[in-house]
Coordinates of N, CA and C in Angstrom, one line a residue:
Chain A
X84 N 117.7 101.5 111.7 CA 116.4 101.8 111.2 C 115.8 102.9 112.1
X85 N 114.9 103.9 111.5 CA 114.2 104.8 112.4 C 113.4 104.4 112.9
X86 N 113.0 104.7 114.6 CA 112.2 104.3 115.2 C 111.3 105.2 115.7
X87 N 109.9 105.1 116.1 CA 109.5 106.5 116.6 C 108.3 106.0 117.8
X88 N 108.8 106.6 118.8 CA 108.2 106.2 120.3 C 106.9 107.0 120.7
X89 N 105.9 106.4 121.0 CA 104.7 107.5 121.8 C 104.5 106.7 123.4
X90 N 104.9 107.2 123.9 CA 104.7 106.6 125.0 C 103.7 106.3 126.1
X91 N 103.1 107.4 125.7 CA 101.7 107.6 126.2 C 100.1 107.3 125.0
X92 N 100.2 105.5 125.6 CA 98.9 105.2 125.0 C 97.4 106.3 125.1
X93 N 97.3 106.4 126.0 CA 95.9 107.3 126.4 C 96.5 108.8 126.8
X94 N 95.3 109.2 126.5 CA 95.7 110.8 127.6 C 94.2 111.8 127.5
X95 N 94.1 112.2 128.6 CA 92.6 112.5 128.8 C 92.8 114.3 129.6
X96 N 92.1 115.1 128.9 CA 92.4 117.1 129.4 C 90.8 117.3 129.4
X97 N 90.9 118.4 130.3 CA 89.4 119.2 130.2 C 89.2 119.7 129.4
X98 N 88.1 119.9 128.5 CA 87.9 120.6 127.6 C 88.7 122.5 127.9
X99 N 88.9 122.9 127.3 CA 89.4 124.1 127.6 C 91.0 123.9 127.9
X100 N 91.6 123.3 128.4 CA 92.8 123.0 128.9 C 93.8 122.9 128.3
X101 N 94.6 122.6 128.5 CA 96.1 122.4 127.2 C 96.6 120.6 127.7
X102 N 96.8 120.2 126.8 CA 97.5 119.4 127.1 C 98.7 118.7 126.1
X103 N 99.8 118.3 126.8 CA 100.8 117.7 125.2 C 101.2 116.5 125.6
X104 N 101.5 116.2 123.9 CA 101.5 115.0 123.5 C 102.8 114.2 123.5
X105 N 103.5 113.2 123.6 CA 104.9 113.1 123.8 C 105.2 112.2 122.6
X106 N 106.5 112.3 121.5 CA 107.2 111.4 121.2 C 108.5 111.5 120.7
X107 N 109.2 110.7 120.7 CA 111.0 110.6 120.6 C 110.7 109.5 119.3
X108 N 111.9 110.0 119.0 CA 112.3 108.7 117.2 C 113.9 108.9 117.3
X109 N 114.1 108.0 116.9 CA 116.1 107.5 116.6 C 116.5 107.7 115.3
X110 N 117.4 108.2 115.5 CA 117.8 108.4 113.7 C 119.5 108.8 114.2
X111 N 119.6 108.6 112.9 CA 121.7 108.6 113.0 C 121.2 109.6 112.1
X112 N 120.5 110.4 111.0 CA 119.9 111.4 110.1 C 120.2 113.0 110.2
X113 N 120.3 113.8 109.7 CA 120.5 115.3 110.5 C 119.3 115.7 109.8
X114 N 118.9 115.3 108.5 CA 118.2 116.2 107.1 C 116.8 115.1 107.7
X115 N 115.9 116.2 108.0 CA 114.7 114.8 108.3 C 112.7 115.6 108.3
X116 N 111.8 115.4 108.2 CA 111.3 115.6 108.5 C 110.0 115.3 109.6
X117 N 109.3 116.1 110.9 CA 108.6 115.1 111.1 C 107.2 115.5 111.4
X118 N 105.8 115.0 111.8 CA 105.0 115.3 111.1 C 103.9 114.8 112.5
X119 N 103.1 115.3 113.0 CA 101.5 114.9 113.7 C 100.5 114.8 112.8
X120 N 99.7 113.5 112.8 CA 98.7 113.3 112.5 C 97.5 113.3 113.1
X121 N 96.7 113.4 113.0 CA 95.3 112.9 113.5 C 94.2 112.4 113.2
X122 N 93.6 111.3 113.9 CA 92.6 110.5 113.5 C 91.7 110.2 113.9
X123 N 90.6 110.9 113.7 CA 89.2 110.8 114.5 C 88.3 109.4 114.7
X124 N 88.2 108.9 115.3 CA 87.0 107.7 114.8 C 86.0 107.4 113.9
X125 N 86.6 106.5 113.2 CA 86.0 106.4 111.7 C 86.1 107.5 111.1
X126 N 87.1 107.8 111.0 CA 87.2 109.3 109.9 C 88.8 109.6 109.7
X127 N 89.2 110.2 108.6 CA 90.4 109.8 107.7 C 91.3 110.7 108.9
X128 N 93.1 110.5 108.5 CA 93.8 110.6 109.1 C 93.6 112.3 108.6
X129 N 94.1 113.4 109.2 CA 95.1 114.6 108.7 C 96.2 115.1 109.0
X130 N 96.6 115.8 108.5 CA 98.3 116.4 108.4 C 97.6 117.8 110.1
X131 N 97.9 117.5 111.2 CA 98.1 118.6 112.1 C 99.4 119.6 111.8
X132 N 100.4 119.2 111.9 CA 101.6 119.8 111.9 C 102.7 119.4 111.2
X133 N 103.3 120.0 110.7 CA 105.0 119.8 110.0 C 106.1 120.5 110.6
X134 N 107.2 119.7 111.0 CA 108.5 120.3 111.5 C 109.7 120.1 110.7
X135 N 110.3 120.8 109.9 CA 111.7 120.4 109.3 C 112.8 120.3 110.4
X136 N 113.3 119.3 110.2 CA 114.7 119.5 111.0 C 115.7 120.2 111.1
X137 N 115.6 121.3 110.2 CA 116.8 122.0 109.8 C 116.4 123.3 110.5
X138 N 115.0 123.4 110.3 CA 114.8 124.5 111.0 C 114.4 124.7 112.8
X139 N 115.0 125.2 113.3 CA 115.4 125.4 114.9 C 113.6 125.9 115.5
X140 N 113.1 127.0 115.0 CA 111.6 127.4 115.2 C 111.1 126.1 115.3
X141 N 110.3 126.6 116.5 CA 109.2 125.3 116.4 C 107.8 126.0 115.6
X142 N 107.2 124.8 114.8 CA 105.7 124.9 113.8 C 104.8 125.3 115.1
X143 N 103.8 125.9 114.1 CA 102.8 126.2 115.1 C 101.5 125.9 113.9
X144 N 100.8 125.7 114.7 CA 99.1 126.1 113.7 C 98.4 126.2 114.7
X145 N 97.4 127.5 114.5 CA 96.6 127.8 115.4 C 96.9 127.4 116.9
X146 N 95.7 126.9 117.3 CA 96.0 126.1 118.6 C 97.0 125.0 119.1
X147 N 97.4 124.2 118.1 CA 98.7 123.1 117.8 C 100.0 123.9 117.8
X148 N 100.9 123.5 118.9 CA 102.5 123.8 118.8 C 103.1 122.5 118.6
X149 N 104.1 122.8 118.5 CA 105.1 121.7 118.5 C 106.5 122.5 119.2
X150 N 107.3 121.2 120.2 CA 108.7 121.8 121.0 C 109.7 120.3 120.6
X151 N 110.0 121.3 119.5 CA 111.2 120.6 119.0 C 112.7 119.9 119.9
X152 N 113.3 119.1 120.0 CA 114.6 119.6 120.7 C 114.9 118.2 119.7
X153 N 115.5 118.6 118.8 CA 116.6 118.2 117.4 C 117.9 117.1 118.6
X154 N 118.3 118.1 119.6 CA 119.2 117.1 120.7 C 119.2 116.0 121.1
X155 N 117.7 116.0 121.7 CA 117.0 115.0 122.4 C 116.8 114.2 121.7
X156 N 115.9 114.3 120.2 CA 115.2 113.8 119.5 C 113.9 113.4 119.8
X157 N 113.1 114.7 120.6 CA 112.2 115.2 120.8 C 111.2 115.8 119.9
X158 N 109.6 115.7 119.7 CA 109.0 116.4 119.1 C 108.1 116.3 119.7
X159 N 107.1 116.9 120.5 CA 106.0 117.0 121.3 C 105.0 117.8 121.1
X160 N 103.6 117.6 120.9 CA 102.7 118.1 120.9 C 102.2 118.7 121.7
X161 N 101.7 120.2 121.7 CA 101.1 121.2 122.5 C 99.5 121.1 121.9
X162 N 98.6 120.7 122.6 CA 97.4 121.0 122.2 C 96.6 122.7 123.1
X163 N 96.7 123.8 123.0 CA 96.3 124.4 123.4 C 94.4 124.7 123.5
X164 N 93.8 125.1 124.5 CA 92.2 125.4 124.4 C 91.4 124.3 123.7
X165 N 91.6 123.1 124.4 CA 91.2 121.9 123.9 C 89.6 121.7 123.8
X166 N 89.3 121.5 122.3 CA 87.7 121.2 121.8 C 87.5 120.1 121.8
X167 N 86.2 119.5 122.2 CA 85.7 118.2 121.7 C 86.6 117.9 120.1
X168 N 86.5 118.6 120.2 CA 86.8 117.9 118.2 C 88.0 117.8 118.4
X169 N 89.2 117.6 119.6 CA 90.4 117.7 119.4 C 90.4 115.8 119.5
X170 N 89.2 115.4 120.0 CA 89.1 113.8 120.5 C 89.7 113.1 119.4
X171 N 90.8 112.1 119.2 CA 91.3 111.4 118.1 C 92.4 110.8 118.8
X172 N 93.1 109.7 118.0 CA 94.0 109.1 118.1 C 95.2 110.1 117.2
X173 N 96.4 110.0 117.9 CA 97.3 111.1 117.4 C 98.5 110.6 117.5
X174 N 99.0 110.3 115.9 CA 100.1 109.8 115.7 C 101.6 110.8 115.3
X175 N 102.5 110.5 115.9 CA 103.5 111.5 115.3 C 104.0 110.3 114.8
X176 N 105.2 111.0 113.2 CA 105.8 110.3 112.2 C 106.7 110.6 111.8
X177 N 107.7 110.1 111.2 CA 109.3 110.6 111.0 C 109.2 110.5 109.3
X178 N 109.7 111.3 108.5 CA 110.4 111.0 107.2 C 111.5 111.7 107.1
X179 N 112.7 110.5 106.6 CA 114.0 111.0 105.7 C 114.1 111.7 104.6
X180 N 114.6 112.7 104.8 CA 114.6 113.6 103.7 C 115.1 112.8 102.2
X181 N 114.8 112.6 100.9 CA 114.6 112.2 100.0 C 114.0 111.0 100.3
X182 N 113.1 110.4 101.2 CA 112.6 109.4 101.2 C 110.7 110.1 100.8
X183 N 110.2 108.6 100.6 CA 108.8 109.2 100.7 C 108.2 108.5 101.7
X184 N 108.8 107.8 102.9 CA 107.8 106.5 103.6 C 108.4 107.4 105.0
X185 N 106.6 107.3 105.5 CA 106.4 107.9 107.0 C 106.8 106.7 107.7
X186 N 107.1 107.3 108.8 CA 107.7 105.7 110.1 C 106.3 106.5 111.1
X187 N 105.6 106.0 111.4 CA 104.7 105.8 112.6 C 104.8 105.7 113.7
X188 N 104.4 106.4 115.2 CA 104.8 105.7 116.7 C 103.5 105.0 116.3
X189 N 103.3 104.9 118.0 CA 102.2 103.6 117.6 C 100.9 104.3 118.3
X190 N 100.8 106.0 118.4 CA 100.2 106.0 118.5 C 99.5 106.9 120.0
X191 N 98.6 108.2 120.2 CA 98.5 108.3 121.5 C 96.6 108.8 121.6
X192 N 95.6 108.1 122.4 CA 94.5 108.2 122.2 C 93.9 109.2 123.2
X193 N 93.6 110.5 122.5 CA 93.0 111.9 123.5 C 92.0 111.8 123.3
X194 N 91.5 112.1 124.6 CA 90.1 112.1 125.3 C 89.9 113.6 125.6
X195 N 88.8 113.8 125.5 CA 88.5 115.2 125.9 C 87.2 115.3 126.8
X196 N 87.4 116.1 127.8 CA 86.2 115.7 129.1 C 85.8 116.9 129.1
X197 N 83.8 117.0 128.8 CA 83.6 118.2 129.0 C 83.7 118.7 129.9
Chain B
X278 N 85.5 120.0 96.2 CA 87.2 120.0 97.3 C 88.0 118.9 96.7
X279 N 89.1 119.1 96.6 CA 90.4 118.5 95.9 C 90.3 117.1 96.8
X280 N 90.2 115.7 96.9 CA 90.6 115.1 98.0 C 91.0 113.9 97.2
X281 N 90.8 112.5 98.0 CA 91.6 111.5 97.8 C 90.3 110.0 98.3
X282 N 89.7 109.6 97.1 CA 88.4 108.9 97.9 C 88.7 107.2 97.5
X283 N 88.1 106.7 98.7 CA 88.4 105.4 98.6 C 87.2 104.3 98.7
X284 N 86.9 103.7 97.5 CA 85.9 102.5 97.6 C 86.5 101.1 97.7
X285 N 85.2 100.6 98.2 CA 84.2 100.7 98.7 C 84.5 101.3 100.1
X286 N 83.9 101.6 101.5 CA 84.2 102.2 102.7 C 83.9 100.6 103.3
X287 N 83.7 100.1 103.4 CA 83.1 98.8 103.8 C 83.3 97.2 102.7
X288 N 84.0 96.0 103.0 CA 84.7 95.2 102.3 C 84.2 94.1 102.7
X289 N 83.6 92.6 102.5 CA 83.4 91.6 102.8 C 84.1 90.4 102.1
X290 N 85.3 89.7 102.0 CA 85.4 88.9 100.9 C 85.2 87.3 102.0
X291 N 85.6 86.7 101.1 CA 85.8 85.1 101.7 C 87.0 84.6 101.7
X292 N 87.1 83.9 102.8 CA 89.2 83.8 103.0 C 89.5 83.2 101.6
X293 N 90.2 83.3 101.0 CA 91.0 83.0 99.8 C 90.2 83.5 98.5
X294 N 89.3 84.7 98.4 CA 88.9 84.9 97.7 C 89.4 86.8 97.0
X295 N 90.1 86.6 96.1 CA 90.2 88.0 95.8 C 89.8 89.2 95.9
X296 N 90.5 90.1 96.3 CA 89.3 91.1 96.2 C 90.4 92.1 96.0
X297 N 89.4 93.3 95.8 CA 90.4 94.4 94.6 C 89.9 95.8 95.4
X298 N 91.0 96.7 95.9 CA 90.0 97.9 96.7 C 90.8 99.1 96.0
X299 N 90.3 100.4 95.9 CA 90.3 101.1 95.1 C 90.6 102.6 95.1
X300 N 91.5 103.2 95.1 CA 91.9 104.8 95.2 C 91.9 105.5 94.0
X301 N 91.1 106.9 94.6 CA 91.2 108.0 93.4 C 91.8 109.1 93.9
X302 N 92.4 110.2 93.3 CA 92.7 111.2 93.6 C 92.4 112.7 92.8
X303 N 91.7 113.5 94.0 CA 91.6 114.2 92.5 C 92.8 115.9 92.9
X304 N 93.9 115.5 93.2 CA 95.0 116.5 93.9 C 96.1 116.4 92.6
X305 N 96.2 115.6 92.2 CA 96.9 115.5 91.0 C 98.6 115.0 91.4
X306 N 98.4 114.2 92.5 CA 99.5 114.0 93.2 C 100.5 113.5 92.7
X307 N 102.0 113.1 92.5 CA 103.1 112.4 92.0 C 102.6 110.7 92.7
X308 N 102.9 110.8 93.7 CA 102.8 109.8 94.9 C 101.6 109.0 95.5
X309 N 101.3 108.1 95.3 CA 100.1 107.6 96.1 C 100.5 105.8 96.9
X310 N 100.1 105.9 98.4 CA 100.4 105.2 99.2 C 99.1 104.0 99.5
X311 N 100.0 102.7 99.9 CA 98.5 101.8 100.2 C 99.2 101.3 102.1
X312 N 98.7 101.6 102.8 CA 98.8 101.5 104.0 C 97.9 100.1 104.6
X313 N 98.4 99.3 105.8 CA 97.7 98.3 106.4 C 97.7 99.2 107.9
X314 N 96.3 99.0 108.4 CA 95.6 99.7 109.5 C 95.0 98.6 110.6
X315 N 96.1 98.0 111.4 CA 95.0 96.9 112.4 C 94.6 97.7 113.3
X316 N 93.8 97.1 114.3 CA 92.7 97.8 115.2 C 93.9 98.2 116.4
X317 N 93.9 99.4 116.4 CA 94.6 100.5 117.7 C 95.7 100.3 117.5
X318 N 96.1 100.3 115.7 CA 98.0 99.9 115.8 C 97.8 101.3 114.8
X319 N 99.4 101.6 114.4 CA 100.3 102.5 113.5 C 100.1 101.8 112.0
X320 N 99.8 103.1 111.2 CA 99.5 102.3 109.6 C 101.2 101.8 109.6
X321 N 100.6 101.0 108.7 CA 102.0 99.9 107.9 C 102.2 100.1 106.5
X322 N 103.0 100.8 106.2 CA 103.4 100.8 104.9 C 103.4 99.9 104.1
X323 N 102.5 99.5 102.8 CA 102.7 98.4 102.0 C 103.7 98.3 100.8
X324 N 103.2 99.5 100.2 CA 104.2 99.6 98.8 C 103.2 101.3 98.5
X325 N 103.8 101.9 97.3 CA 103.3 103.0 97.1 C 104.1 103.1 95.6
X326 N 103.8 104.0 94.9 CA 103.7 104.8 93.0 C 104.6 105.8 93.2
X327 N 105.7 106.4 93.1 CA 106.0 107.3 92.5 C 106.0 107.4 90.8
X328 N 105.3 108.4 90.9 CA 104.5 108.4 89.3 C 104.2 106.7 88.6
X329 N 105.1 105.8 87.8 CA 104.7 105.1 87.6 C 105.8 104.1 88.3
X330 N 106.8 104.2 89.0 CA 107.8 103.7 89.9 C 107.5 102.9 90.9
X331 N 106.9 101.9 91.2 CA 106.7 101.0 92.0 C 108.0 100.6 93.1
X332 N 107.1 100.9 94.1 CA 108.8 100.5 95.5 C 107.3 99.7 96.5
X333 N 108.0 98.6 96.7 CA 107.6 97.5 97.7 C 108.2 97.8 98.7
X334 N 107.6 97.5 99.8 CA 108.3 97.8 101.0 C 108.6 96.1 101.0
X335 N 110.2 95.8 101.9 CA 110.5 94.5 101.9 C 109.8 93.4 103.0
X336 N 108.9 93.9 103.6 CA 107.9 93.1 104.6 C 106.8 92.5 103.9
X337 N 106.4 93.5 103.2 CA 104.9 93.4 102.3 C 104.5 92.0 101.3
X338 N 104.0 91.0 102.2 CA 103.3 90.0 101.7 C 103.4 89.6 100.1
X339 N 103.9 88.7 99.6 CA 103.3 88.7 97.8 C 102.0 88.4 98.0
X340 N 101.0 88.3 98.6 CA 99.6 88.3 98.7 C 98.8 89.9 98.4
X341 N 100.0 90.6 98.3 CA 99.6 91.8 98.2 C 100.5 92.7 96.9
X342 N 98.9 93.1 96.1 CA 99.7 93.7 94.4 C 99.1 95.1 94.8
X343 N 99.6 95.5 93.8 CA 99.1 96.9 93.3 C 98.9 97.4 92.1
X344 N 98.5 98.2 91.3 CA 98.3 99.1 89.9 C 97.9 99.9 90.3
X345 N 98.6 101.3 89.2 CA 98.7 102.1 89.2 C 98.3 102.8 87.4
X346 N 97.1 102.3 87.1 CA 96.9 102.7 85.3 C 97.3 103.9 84.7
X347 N 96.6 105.2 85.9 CA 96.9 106.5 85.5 C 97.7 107.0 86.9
X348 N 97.7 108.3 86.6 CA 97.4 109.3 87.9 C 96.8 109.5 88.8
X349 N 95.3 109.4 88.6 CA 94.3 109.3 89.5 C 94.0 108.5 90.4
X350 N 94.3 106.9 89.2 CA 94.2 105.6 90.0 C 95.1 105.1 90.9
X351 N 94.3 104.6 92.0 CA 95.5 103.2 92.2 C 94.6 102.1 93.0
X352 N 94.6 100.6 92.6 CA 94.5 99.6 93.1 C 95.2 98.5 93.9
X353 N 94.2 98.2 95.1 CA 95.4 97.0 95.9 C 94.9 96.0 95.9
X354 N 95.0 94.6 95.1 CA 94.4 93.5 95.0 C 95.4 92.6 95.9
X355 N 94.8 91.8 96.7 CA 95.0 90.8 97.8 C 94.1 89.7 96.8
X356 N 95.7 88.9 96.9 CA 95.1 87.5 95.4 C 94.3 86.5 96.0
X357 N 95.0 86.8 97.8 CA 94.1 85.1 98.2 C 94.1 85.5 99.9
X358 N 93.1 86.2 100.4 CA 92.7 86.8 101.6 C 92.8 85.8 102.6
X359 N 93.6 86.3 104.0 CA 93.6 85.4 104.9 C 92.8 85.9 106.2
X360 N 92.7 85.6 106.9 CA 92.4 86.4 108.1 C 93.1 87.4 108.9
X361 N 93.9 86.8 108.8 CA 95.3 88.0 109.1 C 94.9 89.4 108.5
X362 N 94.1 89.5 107.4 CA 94.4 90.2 106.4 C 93.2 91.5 106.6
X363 N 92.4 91.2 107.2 CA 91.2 91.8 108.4 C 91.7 93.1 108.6
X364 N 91.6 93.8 108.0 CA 92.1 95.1 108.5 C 91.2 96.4 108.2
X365 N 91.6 97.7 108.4 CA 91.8 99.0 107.6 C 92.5 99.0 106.2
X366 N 92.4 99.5 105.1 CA 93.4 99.6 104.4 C 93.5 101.2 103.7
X367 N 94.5 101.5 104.1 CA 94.5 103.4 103.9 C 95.3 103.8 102.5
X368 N 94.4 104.5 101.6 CA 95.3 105.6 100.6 C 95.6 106.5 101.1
X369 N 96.7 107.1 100.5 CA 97.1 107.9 100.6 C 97.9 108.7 99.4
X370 N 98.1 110.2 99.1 CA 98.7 111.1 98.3 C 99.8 111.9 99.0
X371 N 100.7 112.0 98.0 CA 101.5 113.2 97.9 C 102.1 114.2 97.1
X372 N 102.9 115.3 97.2 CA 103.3 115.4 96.2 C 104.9 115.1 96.4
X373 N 105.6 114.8 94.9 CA 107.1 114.1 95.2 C 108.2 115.2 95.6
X374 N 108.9 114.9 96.1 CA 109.9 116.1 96.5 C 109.8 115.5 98.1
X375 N 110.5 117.3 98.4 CA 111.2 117.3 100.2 C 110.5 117.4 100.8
X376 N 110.2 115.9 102.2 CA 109.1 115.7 102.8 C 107.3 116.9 103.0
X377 N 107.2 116.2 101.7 CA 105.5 116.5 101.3 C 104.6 115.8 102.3
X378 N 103.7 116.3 102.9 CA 102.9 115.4 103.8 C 102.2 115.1 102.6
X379 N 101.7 113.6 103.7 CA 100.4 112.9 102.9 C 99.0 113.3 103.3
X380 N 98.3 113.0 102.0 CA 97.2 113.0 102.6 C 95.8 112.0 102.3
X381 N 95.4 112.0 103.3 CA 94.9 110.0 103.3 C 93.7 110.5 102.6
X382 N 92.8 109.0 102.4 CA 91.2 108.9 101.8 C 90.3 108.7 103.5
X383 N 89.7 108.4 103.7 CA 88.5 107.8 104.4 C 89.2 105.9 104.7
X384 N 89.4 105.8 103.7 CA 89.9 104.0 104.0 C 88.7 103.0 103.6
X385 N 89.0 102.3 103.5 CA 88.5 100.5 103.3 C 88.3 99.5 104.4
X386 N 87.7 99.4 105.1 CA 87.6 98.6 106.2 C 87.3 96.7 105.2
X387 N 88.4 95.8 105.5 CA 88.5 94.7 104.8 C 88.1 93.6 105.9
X388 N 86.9 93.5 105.6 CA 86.3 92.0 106.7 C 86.8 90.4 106.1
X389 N 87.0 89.0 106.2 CA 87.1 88.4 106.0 C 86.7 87.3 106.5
X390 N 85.6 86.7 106.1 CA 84.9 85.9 106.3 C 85.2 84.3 106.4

């Protein structure tokens, strides 16, 4: 079964600063995709970023990177020029390609210090 | 704005008393998801619609149904509420095909008295 690890419960950056996010998942899989979420307090989850597996480039959005290493089974979060509004619980997630069900870590809660 | 809304935002039932919580979509999605959300854990997949396709996930409680009448809709009725059962509970959309992200409602916060 896939598994998907955050290792880091908490994690706290100065406003302005960069900071990233860590998580590893298991898979025997090559075809996969995987996905950061984010969840603000009391307020719905959203789609940050998407990484295909197949593709070697790491995703970017705006301020959000992602450093893939497919080897490792690595996908880590870059938060760059970190805003209050970056403050949320931040889930990365795994899907099998023709599946429709996200695997979940458990989870990493960013703090932002003015 | 296209989104994905979920009533009530706030839930009170009585342990063993049914209750029925409620997703719309207005994205016109294939896919729509019913997630369990405990306090500072990872959602839990319950079961979810491909179009009218029902897939259970094999953990998922028989205390826990769903309907799906249209497209738009989807309901998740919990026939006989326990405490356990105290949670978050999240919709969610997608579209079907090669990994589509989801995208959630606001949620149901389910108290149990």
């Amino acid at each position: 079964a896939q598994t998907v690890t955050q290792s880091q419960p908490e994690m706290s950056v100065q406003e302005a600063e960069t900071v990233t996010l860590s998580c590893t998942y298991d898979t025997s899989e090559s075809d996969y995709y995987l996905f950061w979420y984010k969840q603000p307090p009391s307020r719905q989850m959203i789609l940050v970023i998407r990484q295909e597996a197949y593709k070697q480039q790491n995703a970017t959005e705006n301020r959000f990177s992602v450093n893939f290493q497919k080897a490792a089974k690595s996908f880590s979060l870059k938060i760059s020029d970190s805003q209050l509004g970056d403050a949320a619980m931040y889930f990365c997630a795994y899907m099998l390609q023709g599946a429709q069900k996200l695997v979940f870590g458990q989870g990493t809660r960013l703090t932002i210090n003015p | 704005d296209a989104m994905v809304i979920q009533n009530p935002r706030y839930q009170v039932t009585q342990f063993g008393k049914p209750v029925t919580l409620s997703c719309s979509q207005t994205l016109n999605h294939n896919v729509m998801y019913w997630y369990q959300q405990k306090s500072s854990q990872a959602p839990k997949l319950l079961f979810h619609y491909y179009d009218k396709d029902f897939n259970n996930e094999a953990d998922t409680p028989d205390n826990f149904q769903s309907r799906r009448p249209n497209t738009s809709f989807c309901f998740l009725d919990i026939r006989s509420p326990g405490l356990g059962d105290a949670a978050m509970y999240l919709c969610a959309t997608s579209r079907g095909g090669r990994g589509q992200p989801q995208h959630f409602g606001d949620g149901t916060r389910l108290s149990i008295l």
